[in-house]
Amino acid sequence: MRIKEHPVLEFKRGKMIKFNYNGRELTAYEGETVAAALHAAGIKTLRKSTEFQRHRGLFCAIGNCSSCMMEVNGVPNVKTCLTRVTEGMVVAEQRGKGDLGALY
Amino acid sequence: MLAKTGIPTPDDLSSKLPSEERLQQGPVAIVECFTPIPCDPCYHSCPFKAFQVFQDINDLPVLDFTKCTGCGACIAHCPGLAIFVVDYTYQPDRGLIKIPYEFLPLPVAGTEVITLNRSGEEIGQGSVVRVQNPLSFDKTAVVWVAVPLTEVMAVRHIKVGVGPDER
Amino acid sequence: MVLYTDLLVVGGGPAGMAAVLQAADSGLSVILLERYDQLGGQLVKQTHRFFGSKDEQAGTRGNVIARAMEEELEQLDNVTVLLEATALGYYEDNILLVSAQHSLKKIKAERIIVATGAAEKMLTFPNNDLPGIYGAGAVQTLMNLDGVVPGRRVVMVGAGNIGLIVSYQLLQAGVEVVAVVEAARQIGGYLVHAAKISRTGVPIYTGQTIKRAYGNGEVEGVELWQLDHNWQGIPGSERSLAVDTICLAVGLRPLTDILVQAGCQMAYVPQLGGDVPLRDDNLKTSNHRFYVAGDAAGVEEATAAILEGELAGLSAILELGAKEGQSLEVKKRTVKKKLDKLRKGPVGEKIRAGLLKVRRDGNAGKDRYSHTG
């Protein structure tokens, strides 16, 4: 849920864009983080733990904890709390630890 | 108990209040600041130098009620939103409270609001007399609310837009 | 290729920015690293007015202070700001390896000020990994930078200043705060902050904590219970609250990894939030190249972080032979006095006790983590 009006802050939001989440099309404001865009769409589960498949969500939002890592544009282990959403970005829940082999 | 609940008791308040005589003379600030913290903007905000000079930044503010005119310049400058102005002389049967308010929607002068005490319990209704929100207050509005004289010392917050008609 | 600089500051929050600003007219080269893609650290998320004295901008909102510092910083042409830049490691030959916008850089600096801030502490309880459980800093980031609320009904754990302030911010954003729960017998934060939320009707429960969170895949509620005087839960005192969000404000831990790598003598000081480097009264650590400032030196608050940044910045550039050394010495003494004044009162008691344990002339923590002997 987005804050429409705030007594102290003004939110300068970018233009509306579309991005892909697990095959679904979602909208976001350009410039917000992927994690924030997903939260605004009501999506709190960002990945599952590798061993026990426990749900994982945003925890620290400043790049410390790795709880929010997802696959973004094919790259695994991307911290979605630090990554800005862009038009056409493909965001997917990551399976397992992610394979960097294909990239490097 | 204040340190457990965050709600000041009449005992906590007694040392902060001016004399009954002063209250009957017109508007005056009540500074509900109970524990020493490093903070002094109230002192600097007062155009009448009614706050005692801080020997130490951690001193509790001490207000000279004879110098305080109840102008309310300090209200929006207190980082703890702990200063209120009360006026027992507003009308024969109603007093006025000036309350710092940082929520939306802001009330509108001439409308009724629900009044709350320090625990957030509803007390009754008050009439909004004026809403001050100049740039210099930097988004801490000061809302003037008229309430029955008996409620002046109790009311410390308001709820807007949920009057009995709309509930 | 190696980048050479006189001064390197790691962390672009209040302490780091304040440190860099001291080098304005120094004639020295400065690099500032910031992991995020904008400066300001946690200060940009602080929507409340600051305490402190008028000299330290008391009464001004944190986000306004942050913007003013950033604007001042942009004017400096001897300063290079690297955003999206994370310090990865410090090596024996004085190389700091940095990942900056996905490329690797090696930086060699004469002096390094570590102003990396702190990380949220966690609390152990069943299901504490469920989505819907956030650190208080995350809630601030989500609400105050992105304008997105974390949920509809929140329970706040911790009644220190952060817990109280973030509860108030949640209310301002239109979120229902069901309760603030504090394990200690008393509210830890400023009582004026507590009064601000109490008068909106939010109850503060002391002597209670979370027993467990529950929910199918995401938080659906929380079970609270009372604590006895040994901090143990009292069976039978449990009660459940239906909430979709649990916000943890149970303290911060200094981020000091680089200092440990650099062989700085460390000490575990609970009053300062965890492991912190020993330092002298100029904030210089036991490694002669390294200074520390802000929450990385001990968890305090933003006004102290700014002053510590100024102190470390001034000390470092004086060592590097900055121009106008004499006036900088005077300024340094003033900053030290301000810090002492800020920490003088009862709320500074804990910090003062902690600082006694990290003096480099003391024996505290000697040899712990120390690689250099």
mmCIF file of C-alpha atoms in Angstrom, chain C residues 51-285:
data_model
loop_
_atom_site.group_PDB
_atom_site.id
_atom_site.type_symbol
_atom_site.label_atom_id
_atom_site.label_comp_id
_atom_site.label_asym_id
_atom_site.label_seq_id
_atom_site.Cartn_x
_atom_site.Cartn_y
_atom_site.Cartn_z
ATOM 1 C CA PHE C 51 16.933 17.325 19.986
ATOM 2 C CA GLY C 52 20.240 18.791 21.047
ATOM 3 C CA SER C 53 21.196 22.414 21.171
ATOM 4 C CA LYS C 54 20.453 25.149 18.697
ATOM 5 C CA ASP C 55 24.074 25.024 17.479
ATOM 6 C CA GLU C 56 23.518 21.461 16.305
ATOM 7 C CA GLN C 57 20.313 22.351 14.481
ATOM 8 C CA ALA C 58 17.978 21.153 17.210
ATOM 9 C CA GLY C 59 14.367 21.623 16.240
ATOM 10 C CA THR C 60 15.151 20.849 12.587
ATOM 11 C CA ARG C 61 13.918 17.619 11.031
ATOM 12 C CA GLY C 62 16.603 15.018 10.286
ATOM 13 C CA ASN C 63 15.781 14.752 6.596
ATOM 14 C CA VAL C 64 16.208 18.528 6.232
ATOM 15 C CA ILE C 65 19.610 18.413 7.969
ATOM 16 C CA ALA C 66 20.702 15.581 5.653
ATOM 17 C CA ARG C 67 19.763 17.494 2.527
ATOM 18 C CA ALA C 68 21.599 20.620 3.687
ATOM 19 C CA MET C 69 24.773 18.608 4.359
ATOM 20 C CA GLU C 70 24.523 16.926 0.969
ATOM 21 C CA GLU C 71 24.152 20.268 -0.810
ATOM 22 C CA GLU C 72 27.168 21.655 1.017
ATOM 23 C CA LEU C 73 29.137 18.565 0.067
ATOM 24 C CA GLU C 74 28.301 18.883 -3.606
ATOM 25 C CA GLN C 75 30.059 22.262 -3.661
ATOM 26 C CA LEU C 76 33.443 20.757 -2.781
ATOM 27 C CA ASP C 77 35.684 20.112 -5.775
ATOM 28 C CA ASN C 78 38.368 18.235 -3.820
ATOM 29 C CA VAL C 79 35.848 15.524 -2.925
ATOM 30 C CA THR C 80 34.927 12.516 -5.076
ATOM 31 C CA VAL C 81 31.722 10.791 -4.047
ATOM 32 C CA LEU C 82 31.366 7.168 -5.109
ATOM 33 C CA LEU C 83 27.769 5.959 -4.796
ATOM 34 C CA GLU C 84 26.669 2.311 -4.880
ATOM 35 C CA ALA C 85 30.152 1.628 -3.588
ATOM 36 C CA THR C 86 30.717 -1.063 -0.993
ATOM 37 C CA ALA C 87 34.019 -1.543 0.795
ATOM 38 C CA LEU C 88 34.777 -5.255 0.370
ATOM 39 C CA GLY C 89 38.034 -5.733 2.185
ATOM 40 C CA TYR C 90 41.193 -4.166 3.529
ATOM 41 C CA TYR C 91 44.565 -5.673 2.653
ATOM 42 C CA GLU C 92 48.014 -5.588 4.256
ATOM 43 C CA ASP C 93 49.466 -3.258 1.658
ATOM 44 C CA ASN C 94 46.894 -0.616 2.634
ATOM 45 C CA ILE C 95 44.589 -1.380 -0.267
ATOM 46 C CA LEU C 96 40.868 -1.050 0.279
ATOM 47 C CA LEU C 97 38.990 -3.072 -2.301
ATOM 48 C CA VAL C 98 35.725 -1.453 -3.333
ATOM 49 C CA SER C 99 32.848 -2.610 -5.486
ATOM 50 C CA ALA C 100 31.616 0.593 -7.093
ATOM 51 C CA GLN C 101 28.646 0.331 -9.446
ATOM 52 C CA HIS C 102 29.575 -3.277 -10.160
ATOM 53 C CA SER C 103 33.207 -2.636 -10.999
ATOM 54 C CA LEU C 104 36.130 -3.294 -8.681
ATOM 55 C CA LYS C 105 38.357 -0.463 -7.541
ATOM 56 C CA LYS C 106 41.484 -0.470 -5.393
ATOM 57 C CA ILE C 107 41.930 2.575 -3.207
ATOM 58 C CA LYS C 108 45.005 3.554 -1.247
ATOM 59 C CA ALA C 109 44.528 6.286 1.320
ATOM 60 C CA GLU C 110 46.752 7.993 3.844
ATOM 61 C CA ARG C 111 43.927 8.133 6.366
ATOM 62 C CA ILE C 112 40.630 6.241 6.452
ATOM 63 C CA ILE C 113 37.596 7.246 8.487
ATOM 64 C CA VAL C 114 35.185 4.372 9.035
ATOM 65 C CA ALA C 115 31.672 5.724 9.390
ATOM 66 C CA THR C 116 29.774 2.621 8.357
ATOM 67 C CA GLY C 117 26.947 2.968 10.872
ATOM 68 C CA ALA C 118 25.131 0.058 12.443
ATOM 69 C CA ALA C 119 22.900 -2.894 11.652
ATOM 70 C CA GLU C 120 19.600 -3.844 13.202
ATOM 71 C CA LYS C 121 19.702 -6.433 15.977
ATOM 72 C CA MET C 122 17.488 -9.485 15.773
ATOM 73 C CA LEU C 123 15.370 -11.096 18.458
ATOM 74 C CA THR C 124 15.014 -14.854 18.839
ATOM 75 C CA PHE C 125 11.486 -16.253 18.917
ATOM 76 C CA PRO C 126 9.694 -18.959 16.933
ATOM 77 C CA ASN C 127 8.864 -17.881 13.381
ATOM 78 C CA ASN C 128 11.036 -14.779 13.580
ATOM 79 C CA ASP C 129 11.865 -15.310 9.904
ATOM 80 C CA LEU C 130 8.327 -14.817 8.596
ATOM 81 C CA PRO C 131 7.791 -12.123 5.978
ATOM 82 C CA GLY C 132 6.087 -9.231 7.747
ATOM 83 C CA ILE C 133 8.767 -9.008 10.425
ATOM 84 C CA TYR C 134 10.988 -5.999 9.850
ATOM 85 C CA GLY C 135 13.739 -4.112 11.533
ATOM 86 C CA ALA C 136 12.563 -0.634 12.508
ATOM 87 C CA GLY C 137 15.049 0.888 10.088
ATOM 88 C CA ALA C 138 13.482 -1.071 7.230
ATOM 89 C CA VAL C 139 10.050 0.278 8.111
ATOM 90 C CA GLN C 140 11.464 3.804 8.094
ATOM 91 C CA THR C 141 13.111 3.215 4.737
ATOM 92 C CA LEU C 142 10.007 1.745 3.176
ATOM 93 C CA MET C 143 7.691 4.462 4.528
ATOM 94 C CA ASN C 144 9.814 7.568 4.423
ATOM 95 C CA LEU C 145 11.844 7.046 1.259
ATOM 96 C CA ASP C 146 9.536 4.970 -0.910
ATOM 97 C CA GLY C 147 6.213 6.062 0.567
ATOM 98 C CA VAL C 148 5.024 2.485 1.001
ATOM 99 C CA VAL C 149 3.586 1.187 4.279
ATOM 100 C CA PRO C 150 4.667 -2.245 5.522
ATOM 101 C CA GLY C 151 1.168 -3.361 6.517
ATOM 102 C CA ARG C 152 -2.086 -2.335 8.145
ATOM 103 C CA ARG C 153 -1.720 -3.397 11.781
ATOM 104 C CA VAL C 154 1.629 -3.312 13.501
ATOM 105 C CA VAL C 155 3.034 -4.365 16.831
ATOM 106 C CA MET C 156 6.245 -2.560 17.748
ATOM 107 C CA VAL C 157 8.812 -4.423 19.818
ATOM 108 C CA GLY C 158 11.029 -2.059 21.786
ATOM 109 C CA ALA C 159 10.249 1.236 23.501
ATOM 110 C CA GLY C 160 13.620 2.870 23.049
ATOM 111 C CA ASN C 161 13.744 6.055 21.006
ATOM 112 C CA ILE C 162 13.736 4.202 17.677
ATOM 113 C CA GLY C 163 10.696 2.099 18.608
ATOM 114 C CA LEU C 164 8.801 5.143 19.841
ATOM 115 C CA ILE C 165 9.745 7.357 16.893
ATOM 116 C CA VAL C 166 8.959 4.732 14.257
ATOM 117 C CA SER C 167 5.620 4.020 15.971
ATOM 118 C CA TYR C 168 4.787 7.707 15.630
ATOM 119 C CA GLN C 169 5.882 7.664 11.985
ATOM 120 C CA LEU C 170 3.644 4.640 11.336
ATOM 121 C CA LEU C 171 0.708 6.570 12.815
ATOM 122 C CA GLN C 172 1.560 9.543 10.611
ATOM 123 C CA ALA C 173 1.510 7.243 7.588
ATOM 124 C CA GLY C 174 -1.976 6.081 8.565
ATOM 125 C CA VAL C 175 -0.989 2.655 9.906
ATOM 126 C CA GLU C 176 -2.588 1.258 13.049
ATOM 127 C CA VAL C 177 -0.083 0.589 15.829
ATOM 128 C CA VAL C 178 -1.748 -2.011 18.040
ATOM 129 C CA ALA C 179 0.820 -1.849 20.831
ATOM 130 C CA VAL C 180 4.399 -1.080 21.729
ATOM 131 C CA VAL C 181 5.970 -3.902 23.726
ATOM 132 C CA GLU C 182 9.053 -3.439 25.874
ATOM 133 C CA ALA C 183 10.834 -6.237 27.746
ATOM 134 C CA ALA C 184 12.355 -3.874 30.304
ATOM 135 C CA ARG C 185 10.309 -2.574 33.232
ATOM 136 C CA GLN C 186 10.547 0.975 31.971
ATOM 137 C CA ILE C 187 10.383 2.851 28.708
ATOM 138 C CA GLY C 188 13.916 3.303 27.403
ATOM 139 C CA GLY C 189 13.360 6.234 25.051
ATOM 140 C CA TYR C 190 12.586 9.857 25.780
ATOM 141 C CA LEU C 191 9.280 10.140 27.612
ATOM 142 C CA VAL C 192 8.169 12.977 25.347
ATOM 143 C CA HIS C 193 8.278 10.516 22.441
ATOM 144 C CA ALA C 194 6.254 8.037 24.508
ATOM 145 C CA ALA C 195 3.684 10.706 25.395
ATOM 146 C CA LYS C 196 3.251 11.553 21.682
ATOM 147 C CA ILE C 197 2.029 8.047 20.908
ATOM 148 C CA SER C 198 0.225 7.446 24.218
ATOM 149 C CA ARG C 199 -2.106 10.353 23.582
ATOM 150 C CA THR C 200 -3.143 8.858 20.259
ATOM 151 C CA GLY C 201 -4.282 5.777 22.207
ATOM 152 C CA VAL C 202 -1.398 3.397 21.490
ATOM 153 C CA PRO C 203 -0.677 1.343 24.632
ATOM 154 C CA ILE C 204 2.893 0.756 25.765
ATOM 155 C CA TYR C 205 3.333 -2.572 27.578
ATOM 156 C CA THR C 206 6.486 -2.844 29.672
ATOM 157 C CA GLY C 207 7.779 -6.120 31.114
ATOM 158 C CA GLN C 208 6.480 -8.027 28.094
ATOM 159 C CA THR C 209 7.898 -9.489 24.942
ATOM 160 C CA ILE C 210 7.080 -11.658 21.940
ATOM 161 C CA LYS C 211 6.606 -15.326 22.662
ATOM 162 C CA ARG C 212 6.169 -16.253 19.037
ATOM 163 C CA ALA C 213 4.891 -15.027 15.719
ATOM 164 C CA TYR C 214 2.384 -17.051 13.780
ATOM 165 C CA GLY C 215 1.020 -17.154 10.273
ATOM 166 C CA ASN C 216 0.878 -19.321 7.208
ATOM 167 C CA GLY C 217 3.872 -18.139 5.201
ATOM 168 C CA GLU C 218 3.469 -14.527 6.383
ATOM 169 C CA VAL C 219 2.756 -12.839 9.710
ATOM 170 C CA GLU C 220 -0.871 -13.136 10.788
ATOM 171 C CA GLY C 221 -0.409 -12.464 14.461
ATOM 172 C CA VAL C 222 1.792 -12.382 17.465
ATOM 173 C CA GLU C 223 1.660 -13.957 20.892
ATOM 174 C CA LEU C 224 2.948 -11.768 23.713
ATOM 175 C CA TRP C 225 3.735 -12.756 27.237
ATOM 176 C CA GLN C 226 4.850 -11.154 30.449
ATOM 177 C CA LEU C 227 8.385 -11.522 31.713
ATOM 178 C CA ASP C 228 9.440 -12.310 35.254
ATOM 179 C CA HIS C 229 12.355 -10.576 36.928
ATOM 180 C CA ASN C 230 14.799 -13.013 35.331
ATOM 181 C CA TRP C 231 13.512 -12.071 31.859
ATOM 182 C CA GLN C 232 11.726 -15.435 31.553
ATOM 183 C CA GLY C 233 8.258 -15.684 30.056
ATOM 184 C CA ILE C 234 5.462 -16.372 32.525
ATOM 185 C CA PRO C 235 3.324 -19.315 31.351
ATOM 186 C CA GLY C 236 -0.356 -18.449 31.370
ATOM 187 C CA SER C 237 0.263 -14.754 30.695
ATOM 188 C CA GLU C 238 0.107 -15.167 26.920
ATOM 189 C CA ARG C 239 -2.240 -13.208 24.736
ATOM 190 C CA SER C 240 -2.557 -12.947 20.981
ATOM 191 C CA LEU C 241 -2.829 -9.898 18.786
ATOM 192 C CA ALA C 242 -3.871 -10.132 15.150
ATOM 193 C CA VAL C 243 -1.287 -8.117 13.233
ATOM 194 C CA ASP C 244 0.214 -8.342 9.766
ATOM 195 C CA THR C 245 3.444 -6.614 10.719
ATOM 196 C CA ILE C 246 5.942 -6.986 13.544
ATOM 197 C CA CYS C 247 8.490 -4.237 13.794
ATOM 198 C CA LEU C 248 11.655 -4.950 15.790
ATOM 199 C CA ALA C 249 13.358 -2.002 17.428
ATOM 200 C CA VAL C 250 15.615 -3.949 19.750
ATOM 201 C CA GLY C 251 18.824 -2.109 19.224
ATOM 202 C CA LEU C 252 21.627 -1.710 16.750
ATOM 203 C CA ARG C 253 25.043 -3.274 16.371
ATOM 204 C CA PRO C 254 28.051 -1.274 15.103
ATOM 205 C CA LEU C 255 29.315 -2.299 11.659
ATOM 206 C CA THR C 256 33.045 -2.624 12.205
ATOM 207 C CA ASP C 257 34.192 -5.363 9.802
ATOM 208 C CA ILE C 258 36.769 -3.179 8.062
ATOM 209 C CA LEU C 259 38.269 -2.138 11.383
ATOM 210 C CA VAL C 260 38.602 -5.756 12.445
ATOM 211 C CA GLN C 261 40.311 -6.530 9.132
ATOM 212 C CA ALA C 262 42.637 -3.608 9.678
ATOM 213 C CA GLY C 263 43.738 -5.180 12.938
ATOM 214 C CA CYS C 264 42.303 -2.475 15.140
ATOM 215 C CA GLN C 265 42.042 -3.482 18.779
ATOM 216 C CA MET C 266 38.399 -4.156 19.499
ATOM 217 C CA ALA C 267 36.361 -4.466 22.665
ATOM 218 C CA TYR C 268 32.902 -5.829 23.344
ATOM 219 C CA VAL C 269 31.030 -2.981 25.021
ATOM 220 C CA PRO C 270 27.313 -3.630 25.565
ATOM 221 C CA GLN C 271 26.640 0.058 26.286
ATOM 222 C CA LEU C 272 27.860 0.909 22.784
ATOM 223 C CA GLY C 273 25.950 -1.891 21.051
ATOM 224 C CA GLY C 274 28.640 -4.539 20.557
ATOM 225 C CA ASP C 275 32.178 -4.818 19.259
ATOM 226 C CA VAL C 276 33.790 -1.433 18.793
ATOM 227 C CA PRO C 277 37.359 -0.272 18.224
ATOM 228 C CA LEU C 278 39.450 1.243 20.977
ATOM 229 C CA ARG C 279 40.188 4.870 20.144
ATOM 230 C CA ASP C 280 41.945 7.927 21.515
ATOM 231 C CA ASP C 281 40.183 11.208 22.208
ATOM 232 C CA ASN C 282 40.547 12.167 18.532
ATOM 233 C CA LEU C 283 38.733 8.963 17.493
ATOM 234 C CA LYS C 284 41.896 7.405 16.141
ATOM 235 C CA THR C 285 42.005 3.623 16.443
#
